PDB file of C-alpha atoms in Angstrom:
ATOM      1  CA  MET A   1     -37.895   1.637   4.834  1.00  0.00           C
ATOM      2  CA  GLN A   2     -36.157   3.965   2.417  1.00  0.00           C
ATOM      3  CA  ILE A   3     -32.710   2.769   1.325  1.00  0.00           C
ATOM      4  CA  LEU A   4     -30.144   5.546   1.612  1.00  0.00           C
ATOM      5  CA  ILE A   5     -26.873   3.608   1.967  1.00  0.00           C
ATOM      6  CA  THR A   6     -24.996   2.367  -1.081  1.00  0.00           C
ATOM      7  CA  LEU A   7     -21.988   0.084  -0.651  1.00  0.00           C
ATOM      8  CA  TYR A   8     -19.423   0.278  -3.422  1.00  0.00           C
ATOM      9  CA  TRP A   9     -17.636  -3.054  -3.507  1.00  0.00           C
ATOM     10  CA  SER A  10     -15.798  -5.586  -5.630  1.00  0.00           C
ATOM     11  CA  PRO A  11     -15.592  -9.357  -5.029  1.00  0.00           C
ATOM     12  CA  GLN A  12     -12.465 -10.740  -3.391  1.00  0.00           C
ATOM     13  CA  THR A  13     -11.429  -7.422  -1.864  1.00  0.00           C
ATOM     14  CA  ARG A  14     -11.461  -6.026   1.646  1.00  0.00           C
ATOM     15  CA  ALA A  15     -14.832  -4.496   0.772  1.00  0.00           C
ATOM     16  CA  ALA A  16     -16.308  -7.925   1.547  1.00  0.00           C
ATOM     17  CA  ARG A  17     -16.114  -7.228   5.289  1.00  0.00           C
ATOM     18  CA  MET A  18     -18.468  -4.266   4.946  1.00  0.00           C
ATOM     19  CA  PHE A  19     -21.417  -6.626   4.508  1.00  0.00           C
ATOM     20  CA  TRP A  20     -20.830  -7.606   8.141  1.00  0.00           C
ATOM     21  CA  ALA A  21     -20.540  -3.992   9.299  1.00  0.00           C
ATOM     22  CA  LEU A  22     -23.767  -3.037   7.573  1.00  0.00           C
ATOM     23  CA  GLU A  23     -25.564  -6.024   9.060  1.00  0.00           C
ATOM     24  CA  GLU A  24     -24.364  -4.973  12.523  1.00  0.00           C
ATOM     25  CA  VAL A  25     -26.106  -1.597  12.267  1.00  0.00           C
ATOM     26  CA  GLY A  26     -29.233  -3.142  10.763  1.00  0.00           C
ATOM     27  CA  GLN A  27     -29.777  -0.537   8.062  1.00  0.00           C
ATOM     28  CA  PRO A  28     -30.984  -1.393   4.558  1.00  0.00           C
ATOM     29  CA  TYR A  29     -28.430  -0.886   1.824  1.00  0.00           C
ATOM     30  CA  THR A  30     -27.936  -1.388  -1.865  1.00  0.00           C
ATOM     31  CA  LEU A  31     -24.854  -2.552  -3.739  1.00  0.00           C
ATOM     32  CA  ALA A  32     -22.895  -0.951  -6.543  1.00  0.00           C
ATOM     33  CA  ARG A  33     -20.145  -3.083  -8.002  1.00  0.00           C
ATOM     34  CA  ILE A  34     -16.896  -1.345  -8.920  1.00  0.00           C
ATOM     35  CA  ASP A  35     -14.882  -3.330 -11.437  1.00  0.00           C
ATOM     36  CA  ILE A  36     -11.474  -2.516  -9.982  1.00  0.00           C
ATOM     37  CA  ARG A  37      -9.738  -4.992 -12.283  1.00  0.00           C
ATOM     38  CA  SER A  38     -11.001  -3.418 -15.493  1.00  0.00           C
ATOM     39  CA  ALA A  39      -8.456  -1.681 -17.706  1.00  0.00           C
ATOM     40  CA  ASN A  40     -11.101   0.821 -18.831  1.00  0.00           C
ATOM     41  CA  ARG A  41     -12.959   1.798 -15.706  1.00  0.00           C
ATOM     42  CA  ASN A  42     -15.899   4.151 -15.835  1.00  0.00           C
ATOM     43  CA  ASP A  43     -16.549   4.743 -12.159  1.00  0.00           C
ATOM     44  CA  PRO A  44     -19.747   6.520 -11.093  1.00  0.00           C
ATOM     45  CA  PRO A  45     -19.371  10.118  -9.864  1.00  0.00           C
ATOM     46  CA  ASP A  46     -20.667   9.367  -6.361  1.00  0.00           C
ATOM     47  CA  PHE A  47     -18.024   6.682  -5.920  1.00  0.00           C
ATOM     48  CA  LEU A  48     -15.264   9.007  -7.134  1.00  0.00           C
ATOM     49  CA  ALA A  49     -16.463  11.670  -4.723  1.00  0.00           C
ATOM     50  CA  ALA A  50     -16.371   9.180  -1.843  1.00  0.00           C
ATOM     51  CA  SER A  51     -13.086   7.509  -2.773  1.00  0.00           C
ATOM     52  CA  PRO A  52     -10.557   9.811  -4.472  1.00  0.00           C
ATOM     53  CA  LEU A  53      -8.080   6.906  -4.690  1.00  0.00           C
ATOM     54  CA  ARG A  54     -10.735   4.818  -6.472  1.00  0.00           C
ATOM     55  CA  LYS A  55     -10.412   2.083  -3.855  1.00  0.00           C
ATOM     56  CA  VAL A  56     -13.149  -0.050  -2.323  1.00  0.00           C
ATOM     57  CA  PRO A  57     -14.906  -0.124   0.037  1.00  0.00           C
ATOM     58  CA  ALA A  58     -16.748   3.163  -0.027  1.00  0.00           C
ATOM     59  CA  ILE A  59     -20.281   4.132   0.901  1.00  0.00           C
ATOM     60  CA  THR A  60     -22.709   6.915   0.306  1.00  0.00           C
ATOM     61  CA  ASP A  61     -25.448   7.600   2.829  1.00  0.00           C
ATOM     62  CA  SER A  62     -27.728  10.314   1.520  1.00  0.00           C
ATOM     63  CA  ASP A  63     -25.316  13.268   1.240  1.00  0.00           C
ATOM     64  CA  VAL A  64     -22.515  11.586   3.234  1.00  0.00           C
ATOM     65  CA  ARG A  65     -19.619   9.956   1.403  1.00  0.00           C
ATOM     66  CA  VAL A  66     -17.012   7.811   3.171  1.00  0.00           C
ATOM     67  CA  ALA A  67     -14.178   5.542   2.049  1.00  0.00           C
ATOM     68  CA  ASP A  68     -11.779   3.215   3.925  1.00  0.00           C
ATOM     69  CA  SER A  69     -12.966   0.348   6.112  1.00  0.00           C
ATOM     70  CA  ALA A  70     -12.123   1.873   9.495  1.00  0.00           C
ATOM     71  CA  ALA A  71     -13.626   5.247   8.608  1.00  0.00           C
ATOM     72  CA  ILE A  72     -16.793   3.582   7.329  1.00  0.00           C
ATOM     73  CA  ALA A  73     -17.036   1.405  10.442  1.00  0.00           C
ATOM     74  CA  LEU A  74     -16.711   4.469  12.697  1.00  0.00           C
ATOM     75  CA  TYR A  75     -19.264   6.429  10.685  1.00  0.00           C
ATOM     76  CA  LEU A  76     -21.819   3.610  10.749  1.00  0.00           C
ATOM     77  CA  ALA A  77     -21.369   3.030  14.476  1.00  0.00           C
ATOM     78  CA  ASP A  78     -21.616   6.710  15.407  1.00  0.00           C
ATOM     79  CA  ARG A  79     -24.547   7.307  13.071  1.00  0.00           C
ATOM     80  CA  TYR A  80     -26.625   4.208  13.713  1.00  0.00           C
ATOM     81  CA  ALA A  81     -25.383   2.532  16.927  1.00  0.00           C
ATOM     82  CA  PRO A  82     -23.910   5.235  19.205  1.00  0.00           C
ATOM     83  CA  GLY A  83     -23.147   3.940  22.679  1.00  0.00           C
ATOM     84  CA  ASP A  84     -23.291   0.368  21.379  1.00  0.00           C
ATOM     85  CA  LEU A  85     -20.930  -0.365  18.490  1.00  0.00           C
ATOM     86  CA  ALA A  86     -18.989   2.784  19.359  1.00  0.00           C
ATOM     87  CA  PRO A  87     -18.716   4.473  22.767  1.00  0.00           C
ATOM     88  CA  ARG A  88     -20.192   7.946  22.779  1.00  0.00           C
ATOM     89  CA  ILE A  89     -17.918  10.977  22.468  1.00  0.00           C
ATOM     90  CA  ASP A  90     -18.077  11.740  26.214  1.00  0.00           C
ATOM     91  CA  ASP A  91     -17.536   8.116  27.324  1.00  0.00           C
ATOM     92  CA  PRO A  92     -14.088   7.671  28.957  1.00  0.00           C
ATOM     93  CA  VAL A  93     -13.526   4.436  26.991  1.00  0.00           C
ATOM     94  CA  ARG A  94     -13.884   6.294  23.684  1.00  0.00           C
ATOM     95  CA  GLY A  95     -10.102   6.787  23.607  1.00  0.00           C
ATOM     96  CA  GLU A  96      -9.200   3.105  23.883  1.00  0.00           C
ATOM     97  CA  PHE A  97     -11.918   2.267  21.360  1.00  0.00           C
ATOM     98  CA  LEU A  98     -10.451   4.696  18.814  1.00  0.00           C
ATOM     99  CA  PHE A  99      -6.940   3.355  19.346  1.00  0.00           C
ATOM    100  CA  TRP A 100      -7.976  -0.232  18.717  1.00  0.00           C
ATOM    101  CA  LEU A 101     -10.370   0.672  15.907  1.00  0.00           C
ATOM    102  CA  PHE A 102      -7.508   2.181  13.923  1.00  0.00           C
ATOM    103  CA  TYR A 103      -5.001  -0.464  15.041  1.00  0.00           C
ATOM    104  CA  THR A 104      -5.749  -2.352  11.824  1.00  0.00           C
ATOM    105  CA  PRO A 105      -4.830   0.325   9.240  1.00  0.00           C
ATOM    106  CA  SER A 106      -2.193   2.045  11.399  1.00  0.00           C
ATOM    107  CA  VAL A 107      -0.386  -0.972  12.866  1.00  0.00           C
ATOM    108  CA  MET A 108      -1.582  -4.391  11.692  1.00  0.00           C
ATOM    109  CA  GLU A 109      -1.617  -3.783   7.955  1.00  0.00           C
ATOM    110  CA  PRO A 110       1.851  -2.133   7.783  1.00  0.00           C
ATOM    111  CA  ALA A 111       3.231  -4.891  10.012  1.00  0.00           C
ATOM    112  CA  MET A 112       1.686  -7.491   7.701  1.00  0.00           C
ATOM    113  CA  ILE A 113       3.554  -5.976   4.762  1.00  0.00           C
ATOM    114  CA  GLU A 114       6.777  -5.980   6.800  1.00  0.00           C
ATOM    115  CA  LYS A 115       6.319  -9.686   7.429  1.00  0.00           C
ATOM    116  CA  PHE A 116       5.099 -10.605   3.950  1.00  0.00           C
ATOM    117  CA  VAL A 117       7.851  -8.917   1.938  1.00  0.00           C
ATOM    118  CA  HIS A 118      10.573  -9.513   4.555  1.00  0.00           C
ATOM    119  CA  VAL A 119      11.303  -5.877   5.378  1.00  0.00           C
ATOM    120  CA  PRO A 120      13.992  -5.731   8.108  1.00  0.00           C
ATOM    121  CA  PRO A 121      12.374  -4.710  11.433  1.00  0.00           C
ATOM    122  CA  ASN A 122      13.144  -1.210  12.670  1.00  0.00           C
ATOM    123  CA  PRO A 123      10.818  -0.628  15.651  1.00  0.00           C
ATOM    124  CA  SER A 124      12.452   2.649  16.653  1.00  0.00           C
ATOM    125  CA  ALA A 125      11.714   4.159  13.216  1.00  0.00           C
ATOM    126  CA  TYR A 126       8.541   2.497  11.934  1.00  0.00           C
ATOM    127  CA  PRO A 127       5.280   4.056  13.215  1.00  0.00           C
ATOM    128  CA  TRP A 128       3.824   0.561  13.678  1.00  0.00           C
ATOM    129  CA  GLY A 129       6.829  -0.638  15.679  1.00  0.00           C
ATOM    130  CA  SER A 130       7.347  -4.094  14.193  1.00  0.00           C
ATOM    131  CA  TYR A 131       5.398  -7.212  13.329  1.00  0.00           C
ATOM    132  CA  GLU A 132       6.425  -8.828  16.617  1.00  0.00           C
ATOM    133  CA  ARG A 133       5.472  -5.767  18.668  1.00  0.00           C
ATOM    134  CA  MET A 134       2.127  -5.559  16.879  1.00  0.00           C
ATOM    135  CA  LEU A 135       1.372  -9.176  17.724  1.00  0.00           C
ATOM    136  CA  GLU A 136       2.620  -8.923  21.306  1.00  0.00           C
ATOM    137  CA  ALA A 137       0.453  -5.872  22.022  1.00  0.00           C
ATOM    138  CA  LEU A 138      -2.586  -7.608  20.562  1.00  0.00           C
ATOM    139  CA  GLU A 139      -2.013 -10.811  22.522  1.00  0.00           C
ATOM    140  CA  THR A 140      -1.464  -8.880  25.742  1.00  0.00           C
ATOM    141  CA  ARG A 141      -4.609  -6.833  25.262  1.00  0.00           C
ATOM    142  CA  LEU A 142      -6.821  -9.844  24.553  1.00  0.00           C
ATOM    143  CA  SER A 143      -5.453 -12.106  27.299  1.00  0.00           C
ATOM    144  CA  GLY A 144      -8.270 -12.463  29.795  1.00  0.00           C
ATOM    145  CA  ARG A 145     -10.586 -10.235  27.744  1.00  0.00           C
ATOM    146  CA  GLU A 146     -13.580 -11.163  25.663  1.00  0.00           C
ATOM    147  CA  TRP A 147     -13.457  -8.008  23.529  1.00  0.00           C
ATOM    148  CA  ILE A 148     -10.743  -5.545  22.560  1.00  0.00           C
ATOM    149  CA  ALA A 149     -12.265  -2.365  24.068  1.00  0.00           C
ATOM    150  CA  ALA A 150     -15.150  -1.035  26.143  1.00  0.00           C
ATOM    151  CA  ASP A 151     -15.931  -4.509  27.608  1.00  0.00           C
ATOM    152  CA  ARG A 152     -18.301  -5.291  24.741  1.00  0.00           C
ATOM    153  CA  PHE A 153     -18.222  -5.979  21.019  1.00  0.00           C
ATOM    154  CA  THR A 154     -17.571  -2.814  19.040  1.00  0.00           C
ATOM    155  CA  MET A 155     -16.478  -1.911  15.553  1.00  0.00           C
ATOM    156  CA  ALA A 156     -12.908  -2.203  16.820  1.00  0.00           C
ATOM    157  CA  ASP A 157     -13.490  -5.963  17.142  1.00  0.00           C
ATOM    158  CA  PHE A 158     -15.003  -6.027  13.671  1.00  0.00           C
ATOM    159  CA  MET A 159     -11.835  -4.504  12.231  1.00  0.00           C
ATOM    160  CA  ILE A 160      -9.294  -6.514  14.202  1.00  0.00           C
ATOM    161  CA  SER A 161     -10.922  -9.940  13.947  1.00  0.00           C
ATOM    162  CA  GLY A 162     -11.298  -9.577  10.196  1.00  0.00           C
ATOM    163  CA  THR A 163      -7.628  -8.710   9.868  1.00  0.00           C
ATOM    164  CA  ILE A 164      -6.552 -11.671  12.006  1.00  0.00           C
ATOM    165  CA  GLU A 165      -8.613 -13.910   9.737  1.00  0.00           C
ATOM    166  CA  ALA A 166      -6.977 -12.417   6.627  1.00  0.00           C
ATOM    167  CA  MET A 167      -3.505 -12.901   8.114  1.00  0.00           C
ATOM    168  CA  HIS A 168      -4.345 -16.533   8.823  1.00  0.00           C
ATOM    169  CA  ARG A 169      -5.805 -17.057   5.333  1.00  0.00           C
ATOM    170  CA  PHE A 170      -2.695 -15.666   3.666  1.00  0.00           C
ATOM    171  CA  LYS A 171      -0.438 -17.744   5.960  1.00  0.00           C
ATOM    172  CA  ILE A 172       1.130 -14.687   7.590  1.00  0.00           C
ATOM    173  CA  LEU A 173      -0.053 -15.792  11.019  1.00  0.00           C
ATOM    174  CA  ASP A 174      -0.809 -19.041  12.811  1.00  0.00           C
ATOM    175  CA  PRO A 175      -3.216 -17.689  15.449  1.00  0.00           C
ATOM    176  CA  SER A 176      -2.534 -18.517  19.075  1.00  0.00           C
ATOM    177  CA  PRO A 177      -5.338 -19.966  21.227  1.00  0.00           C
ATOM    178  CA  VAL A 178      -6.071 -16.436  22.489  1.00  0.00           C
ATOM    179  CA  LEU A 179      -6.427 -15.011  18.984  1.00  0.00           C
ATOM    180  CA  SER A 180      -8.261 -18.070  17.647  1.00  0.00           C
ATOM    181  CA  SER A 181     -10.937 -18.005  20.342  1.00  0.00           C
ATOM    182  CA  TYR A 182     -11.320 -14.229  19.930  1.00  0.00           C
ATOM    183  CA  MET A 183     -11.772 -14.585  16.175  1.00  0.00           C
ATOM    184  CA  GLU A 184     -14.318 -17.372  16.661  1.00  0.00           C
ATOM    185  CA  ARG A 185     -16.360 -15.204  19.078  1.00  0.00           C
ATOM    186  CA  CYS A 186     -16.454 -12.354  16.603  1.00  0.00           C
ATOM    187  CA  PHE A 187     -17.339 -14.448  13.571  1.00  0.00           C
ATOM    188  CA  ALA A 188     -20.080 -16.283  15.474  1.00  0.00           C
ATOM    189  CA  ARG A 189     -22.092 -13.075  15.773  1.00  0.00           C
ATOM    190  CA  PRO A 190     -25.399 -13.235  13.892  1.00  0.00           C
ATOM    191  CA  ALA A 191     -24.500 -10.109  11.899  1.00  0.00           C
ATOM    192  CA  ALA A 192     -21.209 -11.692  10.808  1.00  0.00           C
ATOM    193  CA  ILE A 193     -23.037 -14.797   9.625  1.00  0.00           C
ATOM    194  CA  ARG A 194     -25.621 -12.715   7.770  1.00  0.00           C
ATOM    195  CA  GLY A 195     -22.836 -10.657   6.226  1.00  0.00           C
ATOM    196  CA  ARG A 196     -21.169 -13.757   4.790  1.00  0.00           C
ATOM    197  CA  GLU A 197     -24.522 -14.915   3.429  1.00  0.00           C
ATOM    198  CA  LYS A 198     -25.221 -11.540   1.807  1.00  0.00           C
ATOM    199  CA  GLU A 199     -21.757 -11.509   0.259  1.00  0.00           C
ATOM    200  CA  ALA A 200     -22.281 -15.006  -1.153  1.00  0.00           C
ATOM    201  CA  GLU A 201     -25.636 -13.943  -2.597  1.00  0.00           C
ATOM    202  CA  ALA A 202     -24.040 -10.901  -4.231  1.00  0.00           C
ATOM    203  CA  ILE A 203     -21.286 -12.990  -5.810  1.00  0.00           C
ATOM    204  CA  ALA A 204     -23.815 -15.559  -7.035  1.00  0.00           C
ATOM    205  CA  ALA A 205     -25.892 -12.787  -8.603  1.00  0.00           C
ATOM    206  CA  LEU A 206     -22.855 -11.595 -10.551  1.00  0.00           C
ATOM    207  CA  ALA A 207     -22.323 -15.100 -11.881  1.00  0.00           C
ATOM    208  CA  GLY A 208     -25.865 -15.066 -13.214  1.00  0.00           C
TER     209      GLY A 208
END
């Protein structure tokens, strides 16, 4: 099978989660390391075209260029797993899927910063509400549910579970039983396991 997808990544960045996303859609891909910590970067033109902010992750897929985890996840699902990892455009649950897919960059990540740097809460002014509101909405949504939207695993679960794990790793959150069991379900998926293995292989290859 011809390889069209290139993942631009760097170790120990949020680009690591894209191994999982790519394994979910089952498409072959190649890797291009971006040395984001270099003082004298010489980024390839295709990466610059995909990611004007020079941030990872980014992908190219033939003539398509996409950056940002949520945007990449949506593109991959719509392109390679429509109706499965993303509800189709005319499916009534598409709306809830989109809300929860972008809950990570729009709500969870700003709320994480609020918590981490001790910004005073201002839920009436902040677009994400507050850290507590973010967590309450997530807990409420997942209580009694296996998945966040569409009654099945979607790319929204990929985004949210990865962010819960990062919050736990950086000691921003001690997950409740609801969030812990949800995270365990997501990370037990075969594609998630393969993604971690592929990431480990890539890091080992860099070490020589």
